[in-house]
Short mmCIF file of C-alpha atoms in Angstrom, two decimals:
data_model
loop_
_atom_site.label_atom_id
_atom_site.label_comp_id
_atom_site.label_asym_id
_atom_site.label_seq_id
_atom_site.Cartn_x
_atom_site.Cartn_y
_atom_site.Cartn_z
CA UNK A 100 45.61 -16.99 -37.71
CA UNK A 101 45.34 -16.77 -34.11
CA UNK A 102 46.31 -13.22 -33.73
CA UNK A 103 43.90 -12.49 -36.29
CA UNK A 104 41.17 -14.31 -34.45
CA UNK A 105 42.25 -12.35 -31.39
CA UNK A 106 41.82 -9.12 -33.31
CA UNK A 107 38.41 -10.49 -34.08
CA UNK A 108 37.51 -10.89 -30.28
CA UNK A 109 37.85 -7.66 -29.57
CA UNK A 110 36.57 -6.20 -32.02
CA UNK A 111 33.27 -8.27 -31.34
CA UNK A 112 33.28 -7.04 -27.74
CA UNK A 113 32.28 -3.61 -28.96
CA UNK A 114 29.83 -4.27 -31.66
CA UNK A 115 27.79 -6.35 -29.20
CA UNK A 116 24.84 -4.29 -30.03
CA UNK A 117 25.01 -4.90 -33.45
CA UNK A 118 24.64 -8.51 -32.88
CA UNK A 119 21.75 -10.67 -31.32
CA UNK A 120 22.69 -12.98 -28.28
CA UNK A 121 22.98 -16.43 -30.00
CA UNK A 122 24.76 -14.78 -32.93
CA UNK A 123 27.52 -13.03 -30.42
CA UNK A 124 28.25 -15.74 -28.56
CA UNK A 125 28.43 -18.61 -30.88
CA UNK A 126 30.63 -16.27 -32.96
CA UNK A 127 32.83 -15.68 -29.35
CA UNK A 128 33.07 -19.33 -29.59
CA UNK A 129 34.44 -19.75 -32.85
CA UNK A 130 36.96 -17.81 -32.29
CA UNK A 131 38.06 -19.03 -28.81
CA UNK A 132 38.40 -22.38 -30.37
CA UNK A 133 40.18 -21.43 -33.68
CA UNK A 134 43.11 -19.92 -30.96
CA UNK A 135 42.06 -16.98 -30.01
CA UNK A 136 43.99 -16.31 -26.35
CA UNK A 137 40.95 -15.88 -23.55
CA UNK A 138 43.48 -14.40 -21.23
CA UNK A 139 45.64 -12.15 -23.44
CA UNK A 140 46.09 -9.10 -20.87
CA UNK A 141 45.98 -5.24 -22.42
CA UNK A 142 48.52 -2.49 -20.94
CA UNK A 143 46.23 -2.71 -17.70
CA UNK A 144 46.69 -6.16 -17.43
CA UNK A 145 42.85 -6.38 -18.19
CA UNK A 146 41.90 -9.91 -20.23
CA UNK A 147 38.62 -9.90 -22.02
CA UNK A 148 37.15 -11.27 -18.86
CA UNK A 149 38.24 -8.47 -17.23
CA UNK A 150 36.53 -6.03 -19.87
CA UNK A 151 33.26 -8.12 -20.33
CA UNK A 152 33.10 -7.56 -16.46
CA UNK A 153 33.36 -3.68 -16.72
CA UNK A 154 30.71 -3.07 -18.95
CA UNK A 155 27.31 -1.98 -17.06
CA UNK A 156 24.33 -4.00 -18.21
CA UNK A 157 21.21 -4.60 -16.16
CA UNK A 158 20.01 -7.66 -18.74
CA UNK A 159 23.34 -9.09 -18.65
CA UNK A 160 22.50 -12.78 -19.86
CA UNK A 161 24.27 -13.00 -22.76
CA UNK A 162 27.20 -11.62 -21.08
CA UNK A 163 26.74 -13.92 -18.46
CA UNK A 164 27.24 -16.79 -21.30
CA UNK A 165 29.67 -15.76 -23.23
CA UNK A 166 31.59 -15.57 -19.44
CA UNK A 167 30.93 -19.39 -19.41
CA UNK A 168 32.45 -19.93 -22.97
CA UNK A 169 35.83 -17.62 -21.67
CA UNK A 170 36.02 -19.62 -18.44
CA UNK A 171 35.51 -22.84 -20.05
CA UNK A 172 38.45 -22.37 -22.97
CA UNK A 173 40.53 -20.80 -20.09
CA UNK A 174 40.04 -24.28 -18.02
CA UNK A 175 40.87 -26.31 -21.10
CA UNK A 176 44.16 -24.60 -21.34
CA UNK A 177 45.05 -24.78 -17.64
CA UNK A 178 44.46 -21.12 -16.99
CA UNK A 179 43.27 -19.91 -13.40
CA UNK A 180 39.95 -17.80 -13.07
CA UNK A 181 41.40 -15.19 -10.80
CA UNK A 182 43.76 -13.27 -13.03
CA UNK A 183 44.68 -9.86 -11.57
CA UNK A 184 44.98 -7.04 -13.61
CA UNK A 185 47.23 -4.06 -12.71
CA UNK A 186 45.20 -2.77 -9.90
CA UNK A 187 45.08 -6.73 -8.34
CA UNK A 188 41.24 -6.83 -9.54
CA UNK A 189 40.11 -10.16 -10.58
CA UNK A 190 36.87 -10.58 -13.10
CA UNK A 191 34.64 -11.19 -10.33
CA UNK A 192 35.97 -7.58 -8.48
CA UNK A 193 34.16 -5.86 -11.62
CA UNK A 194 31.40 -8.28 -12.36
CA UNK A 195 30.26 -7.11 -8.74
CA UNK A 196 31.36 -3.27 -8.93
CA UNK A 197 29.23 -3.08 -12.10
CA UNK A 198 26.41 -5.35 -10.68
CA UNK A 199 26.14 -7.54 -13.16
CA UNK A 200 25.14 -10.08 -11.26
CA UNK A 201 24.33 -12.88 -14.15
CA UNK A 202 28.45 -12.84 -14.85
CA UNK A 203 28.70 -12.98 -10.95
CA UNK A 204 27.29 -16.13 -10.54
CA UNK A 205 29.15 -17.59 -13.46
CA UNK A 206 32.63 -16.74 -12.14
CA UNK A 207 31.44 -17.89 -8.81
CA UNK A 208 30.17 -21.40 -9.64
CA UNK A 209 33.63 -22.03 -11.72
CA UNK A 210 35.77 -21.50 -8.81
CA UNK A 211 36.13 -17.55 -8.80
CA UNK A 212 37.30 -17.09 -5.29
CA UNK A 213 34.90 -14.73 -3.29
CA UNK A 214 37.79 -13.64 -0.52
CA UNK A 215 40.59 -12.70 -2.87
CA UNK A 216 41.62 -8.73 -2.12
CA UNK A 217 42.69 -6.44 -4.87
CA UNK A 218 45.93 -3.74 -4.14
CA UNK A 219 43.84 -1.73 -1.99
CA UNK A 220 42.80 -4.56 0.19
CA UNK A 221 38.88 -4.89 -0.78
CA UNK A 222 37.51 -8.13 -1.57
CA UNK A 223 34.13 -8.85 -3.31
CA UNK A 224 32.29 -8.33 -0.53
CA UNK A 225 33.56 -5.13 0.13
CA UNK A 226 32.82 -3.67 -3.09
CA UNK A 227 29.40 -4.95 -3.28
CA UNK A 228 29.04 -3.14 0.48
CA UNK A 229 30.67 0.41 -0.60
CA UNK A 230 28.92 0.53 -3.81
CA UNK A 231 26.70 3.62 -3.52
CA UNK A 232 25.62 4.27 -6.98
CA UNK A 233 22.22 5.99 -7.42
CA UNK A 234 21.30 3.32 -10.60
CA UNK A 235 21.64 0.36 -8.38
CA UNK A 236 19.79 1.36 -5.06
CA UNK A 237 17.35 -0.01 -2.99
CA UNK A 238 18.70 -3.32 -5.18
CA UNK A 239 22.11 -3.34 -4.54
CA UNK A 240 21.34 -5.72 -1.66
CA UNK A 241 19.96 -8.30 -3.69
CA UNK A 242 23.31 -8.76 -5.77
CA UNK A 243 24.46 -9.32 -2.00
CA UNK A 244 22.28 -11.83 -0.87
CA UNK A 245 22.81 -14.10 -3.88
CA UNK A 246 26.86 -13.85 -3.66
CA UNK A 247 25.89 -15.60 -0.31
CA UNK A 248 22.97 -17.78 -1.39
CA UNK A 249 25.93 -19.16 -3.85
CA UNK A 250 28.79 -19.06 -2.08
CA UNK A 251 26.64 -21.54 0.23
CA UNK A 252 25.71 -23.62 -2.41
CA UNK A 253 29.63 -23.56 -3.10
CA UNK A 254 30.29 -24.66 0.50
CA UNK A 255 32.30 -21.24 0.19
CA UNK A 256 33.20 -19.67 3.40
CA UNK A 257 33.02 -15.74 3.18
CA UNK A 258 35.41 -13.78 5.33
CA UNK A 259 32.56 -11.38 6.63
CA UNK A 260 34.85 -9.02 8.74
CA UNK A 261 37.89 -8.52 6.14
CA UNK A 262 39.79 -5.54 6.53
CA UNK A 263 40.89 -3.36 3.49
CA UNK A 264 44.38 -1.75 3.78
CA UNK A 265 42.73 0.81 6.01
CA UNK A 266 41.44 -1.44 8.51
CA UNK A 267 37.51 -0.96 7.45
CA UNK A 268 35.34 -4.13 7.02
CA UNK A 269 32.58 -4.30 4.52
CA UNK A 270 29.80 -3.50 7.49
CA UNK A 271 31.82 0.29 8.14
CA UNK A 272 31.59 0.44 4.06
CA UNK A 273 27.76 -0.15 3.97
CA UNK A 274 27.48 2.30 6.90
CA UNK A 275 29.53 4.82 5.62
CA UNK A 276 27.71 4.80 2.40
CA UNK A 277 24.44 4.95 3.84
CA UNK A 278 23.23 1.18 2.87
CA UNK A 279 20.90 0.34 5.15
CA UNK A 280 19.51 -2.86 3.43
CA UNK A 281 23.27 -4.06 3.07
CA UNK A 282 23.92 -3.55 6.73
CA UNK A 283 21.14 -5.80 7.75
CA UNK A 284 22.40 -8.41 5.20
CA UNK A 285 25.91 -8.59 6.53
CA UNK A 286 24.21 -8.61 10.29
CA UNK A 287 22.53 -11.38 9.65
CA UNK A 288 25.68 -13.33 7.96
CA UNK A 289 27.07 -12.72 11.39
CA UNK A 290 29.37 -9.66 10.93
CA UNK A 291 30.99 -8.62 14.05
CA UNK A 292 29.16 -5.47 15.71
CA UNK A 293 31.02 -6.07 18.96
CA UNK A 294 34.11 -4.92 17.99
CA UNK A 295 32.47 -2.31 14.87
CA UNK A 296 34.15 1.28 14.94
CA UNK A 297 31.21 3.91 13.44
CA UNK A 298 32.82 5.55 10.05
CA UNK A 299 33.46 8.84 11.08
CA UNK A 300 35.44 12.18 9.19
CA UNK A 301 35.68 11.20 5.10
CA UNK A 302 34.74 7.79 5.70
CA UNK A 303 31.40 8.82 6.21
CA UNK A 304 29.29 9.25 3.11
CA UNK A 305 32.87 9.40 1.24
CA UNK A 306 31.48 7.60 -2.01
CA UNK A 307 28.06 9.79 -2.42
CA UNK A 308 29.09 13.14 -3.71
CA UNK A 309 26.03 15.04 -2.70
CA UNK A 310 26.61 18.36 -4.05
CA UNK A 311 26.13 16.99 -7.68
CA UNK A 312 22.65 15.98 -6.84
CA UNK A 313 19.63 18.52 -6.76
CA UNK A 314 18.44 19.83 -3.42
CA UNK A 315 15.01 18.34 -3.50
CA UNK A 316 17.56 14.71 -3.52
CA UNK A 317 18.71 15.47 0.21
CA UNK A 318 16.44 13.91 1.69
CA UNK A 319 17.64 10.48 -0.19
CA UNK A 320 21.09 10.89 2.13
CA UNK A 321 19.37 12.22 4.88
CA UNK A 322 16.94 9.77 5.35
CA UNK A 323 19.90 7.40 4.39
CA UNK A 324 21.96 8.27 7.02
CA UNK A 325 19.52 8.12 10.06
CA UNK A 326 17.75 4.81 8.82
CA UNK A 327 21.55 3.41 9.10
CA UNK A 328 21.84 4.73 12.72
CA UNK A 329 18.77 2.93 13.23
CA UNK A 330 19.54 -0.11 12.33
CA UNK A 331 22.66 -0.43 13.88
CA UNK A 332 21.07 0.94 17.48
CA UNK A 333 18.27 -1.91 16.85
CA UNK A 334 20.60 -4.80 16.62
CA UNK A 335 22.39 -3.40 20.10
CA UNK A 336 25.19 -0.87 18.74
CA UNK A 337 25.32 2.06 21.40
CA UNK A 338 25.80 5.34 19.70
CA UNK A 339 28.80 7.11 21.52
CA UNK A 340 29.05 11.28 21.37
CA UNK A 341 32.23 11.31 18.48
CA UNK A 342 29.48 9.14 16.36
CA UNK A 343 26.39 11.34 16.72
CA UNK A 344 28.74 14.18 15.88
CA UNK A 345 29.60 12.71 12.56
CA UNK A 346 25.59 12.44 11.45
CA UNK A 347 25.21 16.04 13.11
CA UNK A 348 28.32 17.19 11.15
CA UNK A 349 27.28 15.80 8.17
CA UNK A 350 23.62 17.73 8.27
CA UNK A 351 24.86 20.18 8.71
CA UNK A 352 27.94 20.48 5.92
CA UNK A 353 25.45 20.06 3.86
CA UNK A 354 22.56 21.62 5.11
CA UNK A 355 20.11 19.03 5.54
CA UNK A 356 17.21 20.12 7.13
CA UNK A 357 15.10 23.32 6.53
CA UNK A 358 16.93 26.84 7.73
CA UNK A 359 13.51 29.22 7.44
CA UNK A 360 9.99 29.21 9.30
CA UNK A 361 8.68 31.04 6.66
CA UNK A 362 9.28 28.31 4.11
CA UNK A 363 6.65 25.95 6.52
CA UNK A 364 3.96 28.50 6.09
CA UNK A 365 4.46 29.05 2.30
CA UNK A 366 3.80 24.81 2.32
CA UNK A 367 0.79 25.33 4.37
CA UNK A 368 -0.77 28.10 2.74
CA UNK A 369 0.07 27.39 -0.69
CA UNK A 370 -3.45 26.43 -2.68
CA UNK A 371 -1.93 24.98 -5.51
CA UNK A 372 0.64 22.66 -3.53
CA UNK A 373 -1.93 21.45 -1.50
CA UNK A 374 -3.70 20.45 -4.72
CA UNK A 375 -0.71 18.36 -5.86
CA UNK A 376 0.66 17.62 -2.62
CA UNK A 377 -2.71 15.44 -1.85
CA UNK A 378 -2.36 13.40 -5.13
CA UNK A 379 1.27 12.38 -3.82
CA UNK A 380 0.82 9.32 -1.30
CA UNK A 381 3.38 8.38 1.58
CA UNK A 382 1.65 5.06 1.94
CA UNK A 383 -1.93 3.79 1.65
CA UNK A 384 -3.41 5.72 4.38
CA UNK A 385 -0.66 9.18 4.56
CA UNK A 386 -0.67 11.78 1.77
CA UNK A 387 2.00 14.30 1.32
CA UNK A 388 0.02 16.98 2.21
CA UNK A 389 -1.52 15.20 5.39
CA UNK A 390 2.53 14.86 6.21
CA UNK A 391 3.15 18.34 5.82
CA UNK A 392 0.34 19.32 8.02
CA UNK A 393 1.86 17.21 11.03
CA UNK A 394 4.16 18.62 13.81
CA UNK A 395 7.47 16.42 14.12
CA UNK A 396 6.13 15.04 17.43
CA UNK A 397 2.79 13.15 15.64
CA UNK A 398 4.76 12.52 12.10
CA UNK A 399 7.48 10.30 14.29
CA UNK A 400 4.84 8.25 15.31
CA UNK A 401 3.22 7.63 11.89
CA UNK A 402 6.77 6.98 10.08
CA UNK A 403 9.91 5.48 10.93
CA UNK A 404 13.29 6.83 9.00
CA UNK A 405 13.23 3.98 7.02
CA UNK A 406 9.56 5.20 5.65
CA UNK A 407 10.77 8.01 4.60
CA UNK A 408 13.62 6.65 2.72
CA UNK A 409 11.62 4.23 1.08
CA UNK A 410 9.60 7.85 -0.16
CA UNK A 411 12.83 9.21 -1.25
CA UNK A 412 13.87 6.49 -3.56
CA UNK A 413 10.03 6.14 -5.29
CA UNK A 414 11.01 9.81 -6.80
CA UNK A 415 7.54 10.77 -6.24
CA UNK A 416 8.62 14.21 -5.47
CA UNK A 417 8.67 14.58 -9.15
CA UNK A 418 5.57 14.63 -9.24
CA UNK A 419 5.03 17.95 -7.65
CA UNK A 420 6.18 20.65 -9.78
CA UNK A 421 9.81 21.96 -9.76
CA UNK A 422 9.41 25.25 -7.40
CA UNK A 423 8.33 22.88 -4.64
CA UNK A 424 10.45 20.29 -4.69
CA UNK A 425 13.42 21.83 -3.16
CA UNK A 426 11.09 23.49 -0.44
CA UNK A 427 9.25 19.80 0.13
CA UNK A 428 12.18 17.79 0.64
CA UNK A 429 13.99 20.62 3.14
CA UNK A 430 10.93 20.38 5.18
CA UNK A 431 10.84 16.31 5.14
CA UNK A 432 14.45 16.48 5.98
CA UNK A 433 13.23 18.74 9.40
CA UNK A 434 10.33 17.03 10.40
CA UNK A 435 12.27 13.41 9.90
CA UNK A 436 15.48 14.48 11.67
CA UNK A 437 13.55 16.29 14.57
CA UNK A 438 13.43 13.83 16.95
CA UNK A 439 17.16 12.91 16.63
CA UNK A 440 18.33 16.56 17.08
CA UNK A 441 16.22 16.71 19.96
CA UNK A 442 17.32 13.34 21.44
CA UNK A 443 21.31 14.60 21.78
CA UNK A 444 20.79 18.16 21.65
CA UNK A 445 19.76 18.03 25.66
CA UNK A 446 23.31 17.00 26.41
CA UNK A 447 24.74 19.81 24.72
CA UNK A 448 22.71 22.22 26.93
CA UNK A 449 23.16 20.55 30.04
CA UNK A 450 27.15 21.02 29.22
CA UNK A 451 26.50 24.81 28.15
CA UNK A 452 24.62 25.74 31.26
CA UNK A 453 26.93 23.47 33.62
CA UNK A 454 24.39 21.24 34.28
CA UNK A 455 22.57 24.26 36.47
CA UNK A 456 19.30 24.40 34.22
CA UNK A 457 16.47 22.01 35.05
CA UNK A 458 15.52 19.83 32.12
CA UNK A 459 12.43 20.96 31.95
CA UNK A 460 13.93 24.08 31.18
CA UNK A 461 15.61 22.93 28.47
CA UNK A 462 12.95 20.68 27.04
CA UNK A 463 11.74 23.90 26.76
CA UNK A 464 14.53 25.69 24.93
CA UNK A 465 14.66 22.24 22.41
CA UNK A 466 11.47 23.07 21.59
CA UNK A 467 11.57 26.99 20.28
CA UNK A 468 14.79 25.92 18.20
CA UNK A 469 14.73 24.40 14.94
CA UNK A 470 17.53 22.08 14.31
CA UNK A 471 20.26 24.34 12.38
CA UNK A 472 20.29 25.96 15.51
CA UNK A 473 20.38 22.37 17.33
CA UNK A 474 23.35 21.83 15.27
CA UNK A 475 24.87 25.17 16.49
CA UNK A 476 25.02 23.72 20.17
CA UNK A 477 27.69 21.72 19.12
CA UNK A 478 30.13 23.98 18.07
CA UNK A 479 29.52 26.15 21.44
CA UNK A 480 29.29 22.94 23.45
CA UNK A 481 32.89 21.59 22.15
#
């Protein structure tokens, strides 16, 4: 009877659909409590705990319920809430990888524990950092915030600065993956900046493949990538040269910022873009077009990186029509990233020339170059 109520179990994990809330989980209930085994492990080790906490929901309620039902059976027969499946992930590992953050909060207010590392040394808190997925962003720091908020409530201490098996902390995942929200989060929870080493090579951007997204999408990483430089210089980090060579690097593997003059004009001129380009609104008082119009010089003092990220995640660049798109977001990737080019480029000339050119001079050079050919000094200056 008991395997065949554990036959039922599963089976009722995948008809979920099928079934309203109260219906599902009562009927979960039943069947815990007629013997079904809450912790009965497939060949991944993976209980139904573990596979509730896979599944990707955003109204994950019911989920979140029938967790409490599973952990409450499990307690009754003495078993722990941390079982690892083959991989050393625990329930709460996936509840947070698949942001289900209903399920989160159950495991974590029946004793889940928040510090435990999987095989590859990441904990909680360093998946919730590294996870760069394009259907949980700009939100992904509010799952973060409340695994704090309850943690505290759980007079749970949080090991902030835990290294994974390759010595990175959660703060080096968030900035590698271009999570600026999450980096101020784990700032303020006191992670350790003194001693932070800047993600550099692969570990940089290493979870957002880029080159499956559209080009009009760059400036989402782009904008991404210098709001998290930002952040980090505001709360006292000191950019060293191997660090601004990974952002320059990056730009320019992928080529984020616009290669043609001509391209500007075609914006400028273009009657019907300007007609749809005025409808599109940066913020209250800023339209597209009104940004287009502005030299990088004025637009840096209107907008701040993390303006124009905020721009890049409303998708309003859907709104203009597809053959602009592409062309609009190469040129917002320019005029953004000018001022950072221009900021280290001056050391690269300085080293080229020997230090024998005024700066003036080459304030003056900056200037007439656009910043592919910025990112060209580097290769001649190394």
């Amino acid at each position: 009877m008991a395997q065949e109520n554990q036959k039922c179990l599963k089976e009722l994990e995948s008809i979920h659909e099928e079934l309203n809330r109260d219906g599902y989980v009562k009927m979960a209930e039943v069947l815990l409590r007629n013997g079904a085994d809450p912790i009965i492990a497939d060949a991944d080790g993976c209980t139904p705990l573990h596979n509730l906490s896979k599944r990707f929901y955003y109204n994950d309620e019911d989920y979140g319920q029938l967790t409490e039902i599973l952990l409450k059976v499990s307690r009754e027969k003495g078993y722990q809430v941390d079982i690892q499946d083959k991989l050393g992930q625990t329930p709460l590992h996936l509840a947070v990888r698949n942001h289900m953050v209903d399920e989160t909060e159950v495991l974590l207010r029946c004793g889940a524990d928040p510090n435990l590392a999987d095989k590859e040394g990441l904990t909680p808190l360093h998946i919730i950092s590294k996870n760069f997925d394009m259907r949980f962003l700009p939100d992904n720091h509010f799952l973060l915030k409340k695994f704090f908020k309850i943690n505290d409530e759980m007079q749970q201490t949080i090991q902030i600065d835990a290294q994974d098996n390759e010595g990175r902390t959660p703060l080096q995942w968030a900035v590698g993956d271009l999570n600026p929200d999450v980096v101020d989060v784990l700032l303020d929870r006191g992670a350790n900046l003194s001693n932070f080493v800047f993600p550099h090579g692969k570990d940089f951007c290493k979870e957002y493949n880029i080159i499956n997204h559209a080009h009009w999408n760059k400036l989402k990483p782009a904008s991404g990538a210098l709001t998290v430089v930002e952040r980090l210089e505001k709360r006292g980090y000191d950019l060293v040269r191997s660090d601004v060579m990974t952002v320059i690097e990056f730009f320019a593997k992928y080529e984020l910022f616009e290669q043609s003059s001509d391209l500007e004009k075609w914006l400028h001129d273009d009657e019907e873009f300007t007609f749809e380009a005025k409808k599109v609104m940066i913020n209250l008082s800023l339209s597209l077009h009104d940004l287009i119009q502005l030299p990088p010089e004025k637009a840096s003092k209107q907008l701040t990186y993390t303006d124009y990220l905020k721009f890049a995640r409303s998708y309003d660049l859907w709104k203009l029509s597809k053959s602009y798109q592409e062309a609009c977001s190469m040129n917002l990737c320019e005029k953004m990233s000018r001022g950072f080019f221009r900021r280290w480029a001056l050391d690269s000339i300085l080293e080229l020339t020997r230090y024998q050119l005024p700066i003036l001079c080459c304030e003056i050079v900056i200037q007439k170059l656009k910043n592919d050919d910025l990112c060209n000094l580097r290769d001649e200056g190394e």
